[in-house]
Short mmCIF file of C-alpha atoms and ligand atoms in Angstrom, two decimals:
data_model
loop_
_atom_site.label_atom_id
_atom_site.label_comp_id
_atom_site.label_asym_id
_atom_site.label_seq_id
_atom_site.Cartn_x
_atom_site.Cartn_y
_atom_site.Cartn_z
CA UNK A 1 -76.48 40.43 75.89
CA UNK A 2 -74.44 39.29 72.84
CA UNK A 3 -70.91 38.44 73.32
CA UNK A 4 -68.04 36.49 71.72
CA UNK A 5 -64.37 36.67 71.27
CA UNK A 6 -61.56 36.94 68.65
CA UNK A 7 -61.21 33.15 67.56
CA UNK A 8 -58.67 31.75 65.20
CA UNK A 9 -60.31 30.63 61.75
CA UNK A 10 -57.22 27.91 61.42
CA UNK A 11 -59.75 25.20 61.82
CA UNK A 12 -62.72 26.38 59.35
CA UNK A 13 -65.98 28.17 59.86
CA UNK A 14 -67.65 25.83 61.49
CA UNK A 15 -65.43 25.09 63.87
CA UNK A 16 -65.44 28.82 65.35
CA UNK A 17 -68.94 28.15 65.67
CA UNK A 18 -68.44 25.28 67.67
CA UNK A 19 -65.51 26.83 69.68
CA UNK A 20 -67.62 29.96 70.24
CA UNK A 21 -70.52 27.83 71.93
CA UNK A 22 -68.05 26.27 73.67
CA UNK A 23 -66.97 29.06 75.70
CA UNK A 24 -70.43 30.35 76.29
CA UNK A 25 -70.11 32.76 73.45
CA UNK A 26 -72.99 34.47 70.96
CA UNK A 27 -70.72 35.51 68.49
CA UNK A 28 -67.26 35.55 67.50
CA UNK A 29 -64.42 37.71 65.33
CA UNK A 30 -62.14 36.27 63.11
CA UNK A 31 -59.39 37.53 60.77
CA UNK A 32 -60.73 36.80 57.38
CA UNK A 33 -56.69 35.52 56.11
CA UNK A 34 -53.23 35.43 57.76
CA UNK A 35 -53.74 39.35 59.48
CA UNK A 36 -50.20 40.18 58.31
CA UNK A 37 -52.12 39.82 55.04
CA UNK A 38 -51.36 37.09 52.03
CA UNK A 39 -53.67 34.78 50.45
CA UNK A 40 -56.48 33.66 51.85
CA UNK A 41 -57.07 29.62 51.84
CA UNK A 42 -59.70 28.99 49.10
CA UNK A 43 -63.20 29.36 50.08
CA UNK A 44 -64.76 26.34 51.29
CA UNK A 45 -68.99 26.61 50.86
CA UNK A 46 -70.12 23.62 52.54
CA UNK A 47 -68.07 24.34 55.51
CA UNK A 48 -69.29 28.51 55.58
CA UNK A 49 -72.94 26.48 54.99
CA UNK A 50 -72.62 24.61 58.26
CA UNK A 51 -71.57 27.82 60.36
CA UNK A 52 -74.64 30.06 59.13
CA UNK A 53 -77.25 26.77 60.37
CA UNK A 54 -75.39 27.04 63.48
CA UNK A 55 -75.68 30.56 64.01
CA UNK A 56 -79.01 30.72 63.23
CA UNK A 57 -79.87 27.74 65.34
CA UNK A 58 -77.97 29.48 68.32
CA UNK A 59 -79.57 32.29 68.04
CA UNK A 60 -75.64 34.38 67.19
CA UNK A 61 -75.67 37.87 66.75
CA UNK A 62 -74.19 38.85 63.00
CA UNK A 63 -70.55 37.53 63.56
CA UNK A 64 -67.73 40.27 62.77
CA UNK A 65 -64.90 39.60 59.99
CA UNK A 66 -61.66 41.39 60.77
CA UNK A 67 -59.09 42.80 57.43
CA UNK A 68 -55.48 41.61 58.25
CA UNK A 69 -54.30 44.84 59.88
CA UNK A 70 -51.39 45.27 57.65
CA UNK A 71 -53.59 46.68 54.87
CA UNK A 72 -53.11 50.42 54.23
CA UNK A 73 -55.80 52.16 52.45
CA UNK A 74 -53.80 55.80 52.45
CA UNK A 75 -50.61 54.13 52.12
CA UNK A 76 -48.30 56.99 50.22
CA UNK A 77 -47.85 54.22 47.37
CA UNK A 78 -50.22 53.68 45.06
CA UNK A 79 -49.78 49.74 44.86
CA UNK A 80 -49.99 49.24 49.01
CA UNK A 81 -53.49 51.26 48.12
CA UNK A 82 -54.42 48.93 45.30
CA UNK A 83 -53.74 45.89 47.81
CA UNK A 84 -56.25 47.15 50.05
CA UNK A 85 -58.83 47.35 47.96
CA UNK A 86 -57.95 43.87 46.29
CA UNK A 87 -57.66 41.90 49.80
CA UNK A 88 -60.83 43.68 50.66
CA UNK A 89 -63.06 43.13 47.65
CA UNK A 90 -61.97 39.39 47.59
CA UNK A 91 -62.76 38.93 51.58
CA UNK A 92 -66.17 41.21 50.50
CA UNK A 93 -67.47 37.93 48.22
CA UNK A 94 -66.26 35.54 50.35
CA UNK A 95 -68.49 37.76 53.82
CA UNK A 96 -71.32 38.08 51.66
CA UNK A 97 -71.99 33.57 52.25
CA UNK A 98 -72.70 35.10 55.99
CA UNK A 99 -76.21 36.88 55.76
CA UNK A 100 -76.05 40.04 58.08
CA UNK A 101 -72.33 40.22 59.14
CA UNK A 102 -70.24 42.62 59.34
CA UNK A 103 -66.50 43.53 58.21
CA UNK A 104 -64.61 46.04 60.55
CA UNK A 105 -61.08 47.40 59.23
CA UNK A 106 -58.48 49.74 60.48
CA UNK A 107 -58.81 53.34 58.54
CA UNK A 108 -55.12 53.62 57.90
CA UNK A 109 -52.17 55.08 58.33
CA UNK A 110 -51.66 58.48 56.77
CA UNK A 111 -47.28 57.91 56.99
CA UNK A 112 -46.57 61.48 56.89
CA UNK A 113 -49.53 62.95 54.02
CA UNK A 114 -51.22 64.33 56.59
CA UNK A 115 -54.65 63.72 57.38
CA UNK A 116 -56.89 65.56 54.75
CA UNK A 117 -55.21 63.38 52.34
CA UNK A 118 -55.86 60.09 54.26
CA UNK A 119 -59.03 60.35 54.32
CA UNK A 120 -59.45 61.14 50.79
CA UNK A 121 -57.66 57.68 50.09
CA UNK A 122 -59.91 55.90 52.78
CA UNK A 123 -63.08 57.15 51.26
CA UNK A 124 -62.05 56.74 47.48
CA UNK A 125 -60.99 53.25 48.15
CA UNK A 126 -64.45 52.55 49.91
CA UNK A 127 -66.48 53.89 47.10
CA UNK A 128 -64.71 51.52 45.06
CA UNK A 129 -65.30 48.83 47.55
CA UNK A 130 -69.01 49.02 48.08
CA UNK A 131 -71.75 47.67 45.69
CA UNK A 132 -75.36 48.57 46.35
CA UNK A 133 -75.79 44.40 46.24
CA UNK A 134 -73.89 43.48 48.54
CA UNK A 135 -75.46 42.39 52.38
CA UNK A 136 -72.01 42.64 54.66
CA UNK A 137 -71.81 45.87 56.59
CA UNK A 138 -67.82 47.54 56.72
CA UNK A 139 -67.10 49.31 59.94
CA UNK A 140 -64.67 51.44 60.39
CA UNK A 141 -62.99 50.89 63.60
CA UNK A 142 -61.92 53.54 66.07
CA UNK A 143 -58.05 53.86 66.49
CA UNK A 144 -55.97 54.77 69.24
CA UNK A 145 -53.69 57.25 67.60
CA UNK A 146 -50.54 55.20 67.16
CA UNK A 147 -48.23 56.59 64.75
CA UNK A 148 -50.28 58.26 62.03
CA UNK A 149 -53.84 56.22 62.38
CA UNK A 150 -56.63 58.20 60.89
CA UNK A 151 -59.61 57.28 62.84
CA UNK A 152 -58.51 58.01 66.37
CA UNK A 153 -61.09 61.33 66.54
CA UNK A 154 -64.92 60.90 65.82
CA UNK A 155 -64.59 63.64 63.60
CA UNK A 156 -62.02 61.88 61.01
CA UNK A 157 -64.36 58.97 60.86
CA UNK A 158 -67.45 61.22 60.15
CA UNK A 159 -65.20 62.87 57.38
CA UNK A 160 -64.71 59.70 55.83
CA UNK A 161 -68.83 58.39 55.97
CA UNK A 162 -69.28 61.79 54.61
CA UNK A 163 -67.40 61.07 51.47
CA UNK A 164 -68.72 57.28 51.19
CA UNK A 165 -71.84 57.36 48.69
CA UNK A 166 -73.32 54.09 49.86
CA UNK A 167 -72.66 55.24 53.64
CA UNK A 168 -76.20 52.87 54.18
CA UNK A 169 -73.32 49.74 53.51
CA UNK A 170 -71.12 51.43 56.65
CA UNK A 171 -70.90 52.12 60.50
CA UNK A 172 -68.67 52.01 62.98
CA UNK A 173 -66.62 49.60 65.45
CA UNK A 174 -65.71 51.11 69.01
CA UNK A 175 -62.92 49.64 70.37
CA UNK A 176 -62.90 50.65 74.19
CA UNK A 177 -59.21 50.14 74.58
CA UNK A 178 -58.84 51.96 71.51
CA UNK A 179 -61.11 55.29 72.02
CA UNK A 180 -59.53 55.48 75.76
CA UNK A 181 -56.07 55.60 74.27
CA UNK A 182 -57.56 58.45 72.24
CA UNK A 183 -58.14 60.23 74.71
CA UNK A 184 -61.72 59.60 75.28
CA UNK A 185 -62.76 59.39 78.83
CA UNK A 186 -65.02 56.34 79.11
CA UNK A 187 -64.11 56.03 82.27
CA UNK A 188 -65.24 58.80 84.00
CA UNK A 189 -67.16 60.18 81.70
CA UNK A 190 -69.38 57.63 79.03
CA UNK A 191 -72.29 59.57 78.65
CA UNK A 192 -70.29 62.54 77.44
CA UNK A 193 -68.45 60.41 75.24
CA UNK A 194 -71.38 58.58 73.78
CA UNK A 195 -73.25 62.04 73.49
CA UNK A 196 -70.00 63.43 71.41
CA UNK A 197 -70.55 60.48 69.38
CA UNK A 198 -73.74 60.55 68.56
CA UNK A 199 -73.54 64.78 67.46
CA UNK A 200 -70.18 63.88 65.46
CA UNK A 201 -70.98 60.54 63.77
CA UNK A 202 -74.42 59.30 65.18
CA UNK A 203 -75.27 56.22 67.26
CA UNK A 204 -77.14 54.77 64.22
CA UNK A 205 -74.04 54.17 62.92
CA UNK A 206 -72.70 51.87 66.24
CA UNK A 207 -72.75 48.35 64.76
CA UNK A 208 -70.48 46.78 67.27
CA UNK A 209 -68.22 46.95 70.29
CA UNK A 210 -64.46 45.47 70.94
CA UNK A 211 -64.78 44.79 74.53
CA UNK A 212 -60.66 45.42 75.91
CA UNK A 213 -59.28 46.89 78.70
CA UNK A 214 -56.12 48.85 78.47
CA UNK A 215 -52.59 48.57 79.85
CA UNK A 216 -52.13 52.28 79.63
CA UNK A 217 -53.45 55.02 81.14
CA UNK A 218 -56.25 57.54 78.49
CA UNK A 219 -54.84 59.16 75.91
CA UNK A 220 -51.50 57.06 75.37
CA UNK A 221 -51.85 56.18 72.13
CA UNK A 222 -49.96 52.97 72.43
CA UNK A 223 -52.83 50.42 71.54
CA UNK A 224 -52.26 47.61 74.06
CA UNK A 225 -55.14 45.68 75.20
CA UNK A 226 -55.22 44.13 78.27
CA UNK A 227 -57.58 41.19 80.05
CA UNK A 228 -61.09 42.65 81.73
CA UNK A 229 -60.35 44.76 84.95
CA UNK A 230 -56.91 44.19 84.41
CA UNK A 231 -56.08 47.60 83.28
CA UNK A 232 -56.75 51.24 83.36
CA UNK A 233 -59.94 51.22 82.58
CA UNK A 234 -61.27 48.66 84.79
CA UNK A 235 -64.05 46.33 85.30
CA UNK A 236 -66.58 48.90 86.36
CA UNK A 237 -66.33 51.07 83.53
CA UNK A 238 -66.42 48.15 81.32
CA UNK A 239 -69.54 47.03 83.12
CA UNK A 240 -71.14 50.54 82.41
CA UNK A 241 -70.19 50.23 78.58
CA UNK A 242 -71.75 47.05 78.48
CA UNK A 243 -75.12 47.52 80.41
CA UNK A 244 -75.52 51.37 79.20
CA UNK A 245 -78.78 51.73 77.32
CA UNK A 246 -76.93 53.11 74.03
CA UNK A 247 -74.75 50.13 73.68
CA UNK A 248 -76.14 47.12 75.37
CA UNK A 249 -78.38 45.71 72.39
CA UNK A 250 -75.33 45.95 70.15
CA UNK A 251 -72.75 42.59 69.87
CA UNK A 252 -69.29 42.63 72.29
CA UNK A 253 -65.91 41.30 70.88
CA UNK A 254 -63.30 40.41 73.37
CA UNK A 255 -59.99 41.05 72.00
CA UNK A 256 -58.04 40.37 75.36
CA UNK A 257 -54.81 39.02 75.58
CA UNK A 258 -56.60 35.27 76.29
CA UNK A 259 -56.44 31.93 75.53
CA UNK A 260 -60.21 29.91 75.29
CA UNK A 261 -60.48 29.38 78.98
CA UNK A 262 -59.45 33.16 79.64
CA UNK A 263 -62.04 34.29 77.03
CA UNK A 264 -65.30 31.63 78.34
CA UNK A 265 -64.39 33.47 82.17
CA UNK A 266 -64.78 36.74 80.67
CA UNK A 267 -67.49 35.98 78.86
CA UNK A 268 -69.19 34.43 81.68
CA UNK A 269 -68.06 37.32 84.10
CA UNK A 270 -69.65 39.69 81.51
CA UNK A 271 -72.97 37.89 81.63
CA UNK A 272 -73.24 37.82 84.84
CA UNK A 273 -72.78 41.77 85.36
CA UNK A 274 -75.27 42.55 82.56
CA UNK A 275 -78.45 44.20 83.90
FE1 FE B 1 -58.75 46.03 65.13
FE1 FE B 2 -60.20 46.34 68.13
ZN1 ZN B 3 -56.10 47.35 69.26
#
C-alpha cells in the first residue's frame, strides 16, 4: 500500500522527502504556502530537483500538494475569487517541477449565494486554471458540510467536473473524516457508498484518499479529525477503506491530529492491517 502523512514544507522539499522515509512513509502532503494563504517563499529548483530523485528512487507514490484552505473560489467578492485563481495558478507552475502529482483544494464556500451559483464560480475559475500542458492533476476534495462548503454531496462535485472542459486535468480527494461528517455511512455501509460514488462521479475519478478518523459522530458537519481508531469511525472501518479492492491501489494521506512519531505508528499500524 501507499501511505504518507501531512508534513510541514518549513524545511524544503527535500527534506519532506527525507522526513517522510523517516517515518516509514511512501508519500507525503504538504501545504504548497502558509495555508492561511500569503506568499509563497520563492521557488527553489535544485532543492524540488533533489525531492523528485528521491521519490523516484523510493519508489513514492505521486505526492499530493494542498491550496492554503483560506482560498475561496465562490467567494461573493469578486477580488477573494481573483485570489484564488492567482494563488492557484502560481502554486500550478511551481507543482508542475513534480512529474505526476497532484493538487487537492477545498471547493468553497458558497457564504449565502446558494449553491447553483457556487458551483458556477468553482467551475469558471477552474477553466481558467487548467492548461491542456500542464502534468499536475487538481482534485477536488470532499467536504464535510461546515457552514456553506460546496462539495459535501457527490452530486455537487459531479456538477462542477461537468462544467470543467479539461475534466481529463481533474479527480477527486476523499477525505474519510470528511464524507462521514456528510453523512456518508462508511462505516456501516462502504460498498454502498463507494457504489453511489462511482454512479454519481465515477471511481476513475478517485485519485487519492485522506486517511482521518472523526471526533464526531456521521453526518455532523463539524470537520474535526481525529487520530486512527480514536473516533467514530474507528479502526475497523478504516481498515476496510484501506484494504477494499476500489481504493487500496490508490495513495493514503494521514491528516490526524499527530506529531512525526504519532504519524510513523499509524503508518506502521496501517501497514500492518493491509491485506
Ligand atoms: Fe483539506
Ligand atoms: Fe482532508
Ligand atoms: Zn478536514
Amino acid at each position: 500500500m501507499h501511505i504518507g502523512c501531512h508534513l510541514s514544507s518549513s524545511d524544503g522539499f527535500f527534506a519532506m522527502g527525507q522526513t517522510a522515509l523517516s517515518i516509514g512513509a511512501d508519500t507525503f502532503q504538504f501545504f504548497t504556502r502558509n495555508p492561511r494563504g500569503g506568499a509563497a517563499k520563492p521557488f527553489d529548483k535544485a532543492d524540488a530537483s533533489k525531492l523528485v530523485a528521491l521519490l523516484e528512487a523510493n519508489n513514492f507514490a505521486p505526492i499530493l500538494a494542498h491550496a492554503p484552505y483560506t482560498l475561496n473560489a465562490c467567494a461573493a467578492d469578486e477580488g477573494l475569487r481573483q485570489y484564488a485563481l492567482d494563488v492557484m495558478k502560481d502554486d500550478m507552475a511551481r507543482m508542475d517541477h513534480f512529474p505526476g502529482a497532484m493538487y487537492n483544494f477545498h471547493p468553497g464556500s458558497h457564504v449565502k449565494q446558494g449553491v447553483d451559483v457556487g458551483i458556477d464560480y468553482i467551475s469558471s475559475m477552474l477553466n481558467q486554471l487548467l492548461k491542456p500542458e500542464q502534468k499536475t492533476t487538481v482534485l477536488l476534495e470532499t467536504m464535510a458540510g461546515k457552514g456553506s462548503e460546496v462539495g459535501r454531496t457527490f452530486e455537487e462535485l459531479r456538477a462542477i467536473l461537468d462544467r470543467v472542459e479539461l475534466s481529463d486535468k481533474m479527480g477527486v480527494c476523499m477525505d474519510t473524516c470528511h464524507v462521514f461528517d456528510g453523512g456518508y455511512d462508511i462505516v456501516n455501509h462502504l460498498d454502498d457508498v463507494l457504489e453511489q460514488f462511482d454512479k454519481v462521479v465515477g471511481l476513475n475519478k478517485l485519485k487519492a484518499i485522506h486517511l482521518n478518523d472523526s471526533k464526531n459522530p456521521m453526518g455532523s458537519h463539524k470537520d474535526r479529525h481525529e487520530v486512527i481508531g480514536g473516533g467514530f469511525i474507528g479502526l475497523e472501518a478504516l481498515v476496510g477503506v484501506v484494504n477494499h479492492p476500489a481504493l487500496k491501489n490508490l495513495p493514503f494521506y494521514l491528516e490526524t491530529p499527530n506529531e512525526l512519531p504519532g504519524y510513523a505508528a499509524e503508518i506502521k499500524l496501517m501497514r500492518s492491517k493491509a491485506v
